[in-house]
């Protein structure tokens, strides 16, 4: 049986769609994914690269982020805008919150014996935060621009659903495999098999797209200022599973486009198309044509060339498209010779 979330008219009016990734959600779910063997096509290469690059001491934090069960609150409840801010928030967690968070987690899930000493042992807490920072530096930070791009593209898809059918259309399509809208109830198939009824009481929800939370929805009913429900970004709901992340771990380098390859792609118009996509992530082909001032067919042709060169990605949802610049495309624009 699913988790049943009951919506009132006020809840529907106050439900929002996040247009940027949540660092805390991405890092905690990435930590879970490292300890799983699921999604081998999409996450297998990332998982292998990350695990082989982690220092053994960094695995300390994974003990508090098990693949199943609750994650200790002070590690999962931060509301930072960037991964770097997230680490700083965790480092500055008050001792009282640390103790309360650990005690709450211990009621539902056994903790390592050393975890109970964290509130009273600054050196141990520093080691844990260093472990968290090292994990973020290898599992998340190298891919953060791609996570942002996929989230921006998803926001474009949801915006069109919202314009075409209102928030109920978004709820109906946000994750058809796991989430079903039966007005006025949203049925969510949780990994835990939780069977319960939840009334939002006018708070509404924040719908949070995620790159790493692809297995099952993550629901945080205690989040402020309103409950949060995660769902996979639109790209991950496309039919064909393709490997995620082209960025390599820190300390390694990928050969970028050769000067000849860049020169064959970036003429005046294509440079304008790439620059426009970078400034308007998630734009459709029709919007792209209007912004650049060219025909829709021409915009489609240029987008295809840029996509084949690895400078943009295109995400499709039914009849709509959403273009985003890849990290390579952004690097080309940032290069002195590639400015549009």
XYZ file of C-alpha atoms in Angstrom:
340
model
C 0.000 0.000 0.000
C 1.244 3.536 -0.738
C 1.747 6.628 1.326
C -1.356 8.747 0.698
C -0.875 12.516 0.764
C -4.170 14.411 0.930
C -4.385 17.802 -0.813
C -6.888 20.566 -0.201
C -7.460 23.476 -2.576
C -5.075 25.506 -0.410
C -2.428 22.772 -0.690
C -2.664 22.739 -4.470
C -2.354 26.517 -4.584
C 0.778 26.444 -2.400
C 2.540 23.521 -4.069
C 5.756 24.608 -5.800
C 8.317 23.083 -8.153
C 11.996 23.599 -7.299
C 14.065 24.962 -10.192
C 17.465 24.101 -8.703
C 18.981 21.000 -7.087
C 19.023 20.468 -3.321
C 22.643 19.755 -2.287
C 21.650 17.868 0.849
C 19.261 15.561 -1.011
C 21.779 14.924 -3.789
C 24.640 14.161 -1.408
C 22.687 11.855 0.905
C 21.104 9.943 -1.975
C 24.484 9.760 -3.748
C 25.890 8.197 -0.568
C 23.107 5.611 -0.666
C 23.707 4.905 -4.348
C 27.390 4.223 -3.670
C 26.338 1.386 -1.379
C 23.887 -0.122 -3.886
C 24.269 -2.035 -7.150
C 21.159 -0.697 -8.842
C 21.087 1.462 -11.999
C 24.265 -0.171 -13.377
C 23.986 1.540 -16.776
C 23.331 5.038 -15.503
C 25.411 5.007 -12.336
C 27.833 2.093 -12.715
C 30.795 4.074 -14.090
C 30.240 6.926 -11.616
C 29.971 4.449 -8.743
C 33.185 2.658 -9.711
C 35.172 5.880 -10.169
C 33.943 7.334 -6.891
C 34.475 4.256 -4.736
C 37.981 3.655 -6.050
C 38.955 7.284 -5.398
C 37.647 7.498 -1.819
C 40.129 7.420 1.038
C 39.192 4.668 3.549
C 38.639 7.269 6.278
C 35.980 8.948 4.143
C 33.776 5.881 4.532
C 33.170 6.954 8.116
C 30.275 9.136 7.033
C 28.675 6.285 5.061
C 28.018 4.522 8.364
C 25.545 7.327 9.142
C 24.070 7.211 5.627
C 22.999 3.560 5.216
C 21.431 2.423 1.934
C 18.203 1.705 3.786
C 16.564 3.311 6.795
C 16.791 6.846 8.197
C 19.750 9.159 7.732
C 20.798 11.048 10.845
C 18.946 14.363 10.846
C 21.869 16.758 11.185
C 23.317 15.263 7.965
C 20.066 15.245 6.004
C 18.172 18.316 7.184
C 20.454 21.139 6.056
C 18.956 23.672 3.659
C 22.076 24.945 1.904
C 22.155 26.410 -1.593
C 25.461 24.802 -2.618
C 27.455 21.719 -1.602
C 30.119 23.958 -0.028
C 27.515 25.740 2.116
C 26.120 22.344 3.094
C 29.469 21.205 4.492
C 29.848 24.445 6.453
C 26.358 24.075 7.928
C 27.118 20.542 9.090
C 30.405 21.667 10.629
C 28.603 24.333 12.660
C 25.781 22.091 13.929
C 25.051 22.955 17.604
C 25.832 20.215 20.139
C 22.209 20.122 21.315
C 20.979 19.410 17.799
C 23.679 16.802 17.291
C 22.644 14.947 20.428
C 18.903 15.137 19.690
C 19.434 14.026 16.075
C 21.541 11.014 17.053
C 19.146 9.975 19.804
C 16.203 10.168 17.408
C 18.003 8.071 14.776
C 19.094 5.472 17.358
C 15.443 4.780 18.182
C 14.855 3.466 14.652
C 18.280 2.311 13.487
C 21.424 1.137 15.352
C 24.307 3.601 15.243
C 28.044 2.858 15.344
C 29.324 3.001 18.911
C 31.557 5.993 18.128
C 28.601 8.065 16.857
C 27.272 8.596 20.382
C 30.478 10.499 21.261
C 30.090 13.079 18.487
C 28.379 15.818 20.592
C 31.174 15.738 23.192
C 34.215 15.018 21.035
C 35.136 17.961 18.732
C 38.007 16.043 17.153
C 35.748 13.117 16.244
C 33.152 15.509 14.808
C 35.858 17.202 12.759
C 36.905 13.838 11.338
C 33.305 13.083 10.412
C 32.925 16.451 8.663
C 36.229 15.906 6.835
C 34.854 12.533 5.742
C 31.679 14.215 4.488
C 33.666 16.857 2.618
C 35.861 14.216 0.992
C 32.788 12.238 -0.070
C 31.163 15.343 -1.542
C 34.390 16.250 -3.332
C 34.465 12.943 -5.209
C 30.814 11.902 -5.517
C 29.037 15.214 -6.139
C 31.167 18.301 -6.759
C 32.774 17.102 -10.043
C 29.282 16.652 -11.473
C 27.489 19.612 -9.918
C 27.176 21.601 -13.159
C 25.565 18.618 -14.860
C 23.193 18.164 -11.910
C 22.238 21.837 -12.192
C 21.721 21.539 -15.964
C 19.472 18.482 -15.651
C 17.447 20.202 -12.928
C 17.021 23.310 -15.065
C 15.832 21.190 -17.985
C 13.351 19.421 -15.721
C 12.018 22.781 -14.520
C 11.301 23.693 -18.139
C 9.368 20.459 -18.676
C 7.316 20.962 -15.501
C 6.618 24.601 -16.385
C 5.048 23.497 -19.651
C 2.988 20.865 -17.854
C 1.867 23.546 -15.412
C 0.855 25.907 -18.222
C -0.978 23.142 -20.080
C -2.892 21.517 -17.222
C -2.158 23.208 -13.909
C -0.463 21.707 -10.879
C -2.594 18.563 -11.153
C -0.991 17.818 -14.541
C 2.422 18.108 -12.905
C 1.415 15.756 -10.081
C 0.072 13.260 -12.621
C 3.326 13.140 -14.611
C 6.026 13.859 -12.062
C 6.964 10.180 -11.553
C 4.409 7.798 -13.107
C 6.308 4.671 -11.962
C 6.085 5.538 -8.291
C 3.615 8.396 -7.860
C -0.055 8.416 -8.856
C -2.468 11.339 -8.661
C -6.007 10.319 -7.681
C -7.547 13.680 -6.886
C -7.404 14.878 -4.193
C -4.858 12.238 -3.043
C -1.271 11.701 -4.188
C -0.272 8.051 -3.792
C 3.456 7.549 -3.309
C 5.054 4.083 -3.451
C 7.791 4.338 -0.829
C 10.802 2.008 -0.769
C 9.923 1.157 2.846
C 6.405 0.118 1.864
C 4.991 2.741 4.239
C 1.184 2.642 4.348
C -0.179 5.823 5.897
C -2.342 8.878 5.359
C -0.864 12.373 5.538
C -2.847 15.610 5.504
C -0.905 18.678 4.426
C -3.298 21.029 6.223
C -2.792 23.914 3.819
C 1.018 23.794 3.669
C 1.255 22.464 0.141
C 4.446 20.693 -0.957
C 7.752 21.450 -2.606
C 8.334 19.098 -5.543
C 12.099 18.616 -5.695
C 13.721 17.155 -8.831
C 16.724 14.928 -8.147
C 19.469 13.250 -10.144
C 20.489 10.673 -7.542
C 17.082 9.894 -5.988
C 16.072 7.643 -8.883
C 15.073 4.473 -7.045
C 12.183 5.677 -4.914
C 10.691 8.997 -3.796
C 12.132 10.731 -0.765
C 9.514 12.426 1.414
C 10.403 14.864 4.189
C 7.206 15.815 5.983
C 9.081 17.867 8.601
C 10.922 20.104 6.163
C 10.507 23.863 6.543
C 8.733 25.856 5.300
C 6.741 22.977 3.755
C 7.011 19.213 3.178
C 9.257 18.049 0.332
C 8.720 15.244 -2.192
C 11.577 14.223 -4.501
C 11.252 12.792 -7.986
C 13.754 11.871 -10.765
C 14.555 14.651 -13.220
C 12.853 14.318 -16.587
C 15.970 12.972 -18.308
C 15.988 9.939 -16.002
C 12.402 9.134 -16.926
C 13.177 8.866 -20.628
C 12.887 5.385 -22.106
C 16.555 4.667 -22.799
C 18.938 4.419 -19.845
C 22.225 6.125 -20.638
C 25.298 6.679 -18.455
C 25.238 9.821 -16.360
C 28.101 12.236 -15.845
C 30.912 12.916 -18.228
C 33.096 14.748 -15.712
C 36.099 12.893 -14.305
C 37.199 12.861 -10.657
C 39.441 15.624 -9.304
C 43.071 15.313 -10.368
C 42.282 13.875 -13.809
C 41.687 15.672 -17.072
C 39.502 15.074 -20.069
C 40.656 16.164 -23.486
C 38.361 18.968 -24.621
C 37.277 19.675 -28.177
C 40.197 20.226 -30.549
C 40.521 23.685 -32.095
C 39.429 22.273 -35.483
C 36.344 20.649 -33.952
C 35.342 23.839 -32.166
C 35.934 25.885 -35.288
C 33.707 23.609 -37.352
C 30.875 24.013 -34.843
C 31.009 27.609 -33.662
C 30.137 29.838 -36.540
C 28.345 33.093 -35.701
C 24.861 31.600 -35.596
C 25.811 28.420 -33.748
C 27.758 30.437 -31.200
C 24.625 32.510 -30.667
C 22.544 29.331 -30.311
C 24.938 27.839 -27.757
C 25.159 31.112 -25.823
C 21.367 31.421 -25.784
C 20.938 27.882 -24.469
C 23.481 28.598 -21.718
C 21.591 31.751 -20.706
C 18.173 30.081 -20.956
C 18.635 26.469 -19.753
C 15.655 24.301 -20.560
C 14.443 26.375 -23.500
C 12.486 24.566 -26.216
C 13.474 24.586 -29.879
C 10.688 27.057 -30.646
C 11.766 29.349 -27.798
C 15.383 29.034 -28.920
C 14.453 30.104 -32.454
C 12.570 33.142 -31.150
C 15.399 34.178 -28.813
C 18.080 33.910 -31.508
C 15.864 35.287 -34.266
C 16.059 32.344 -36.663
C 13.595 29.838 -38.102
C 12.535 26.906 -35.934
C 13.941 24.453 -38.488
C 17.283 26.256 -38.408
C 17.325 26.242 -34.592
C 16.655 22.506 -34.639
C 19.496 21.924 -37.115
C 21.993 23.944 -35.069
C 20.898 22.247 -31.845
C 21.458 18.847 -33.441
C 24.983 19.822 -34.483
C 25.796 21.172 -31.016
C 24.368 18.048 -29.395
C 26.423 15.760 -31.661
C 29.518 17.744 -30.662
C 28.738 17.214 -26.961
C 28.136 20.914 -26.282
C 24.449 20.621 -25.341
C 22.037 17.987 -24.130
C 18.403 17.766 -25.197
C 15.780 16.267 -22.917
C 12.425 15.193 -24.314
C 9.085 14.784 -22.580
C 6.320 13.736 -24.942
C 6.170 16.507 -27.577
C 8.367 19.015 -25.782
C 12.136 19.458 -25.791
C 14.437 21.170 -23.315
C 17.972 22.156 -24.301
C 20.784 22.677 -21.763
C 24.480 23.388 -22.211
C 26.852 20.644 -21.076
C 29.937 21.436 -18.946
C 31.980 21.167 -22.159
C 29.694 23.645 -23.892
C 29.985 26.071 -20.984
C 33.771 25.689 -21.053
C 33.793 26.543 -24.760
C 31.790 29.706 -24.052
C 34.136 30.616 -21.196
C 37.206 30.297 -23.433
C 38.394 33.663 -24.823
C 37.962 32.474 -28.419
C 34.541 30.971 -27.777
C 32.649 33.954 -26.437
C 29.480 34.737 -28.337
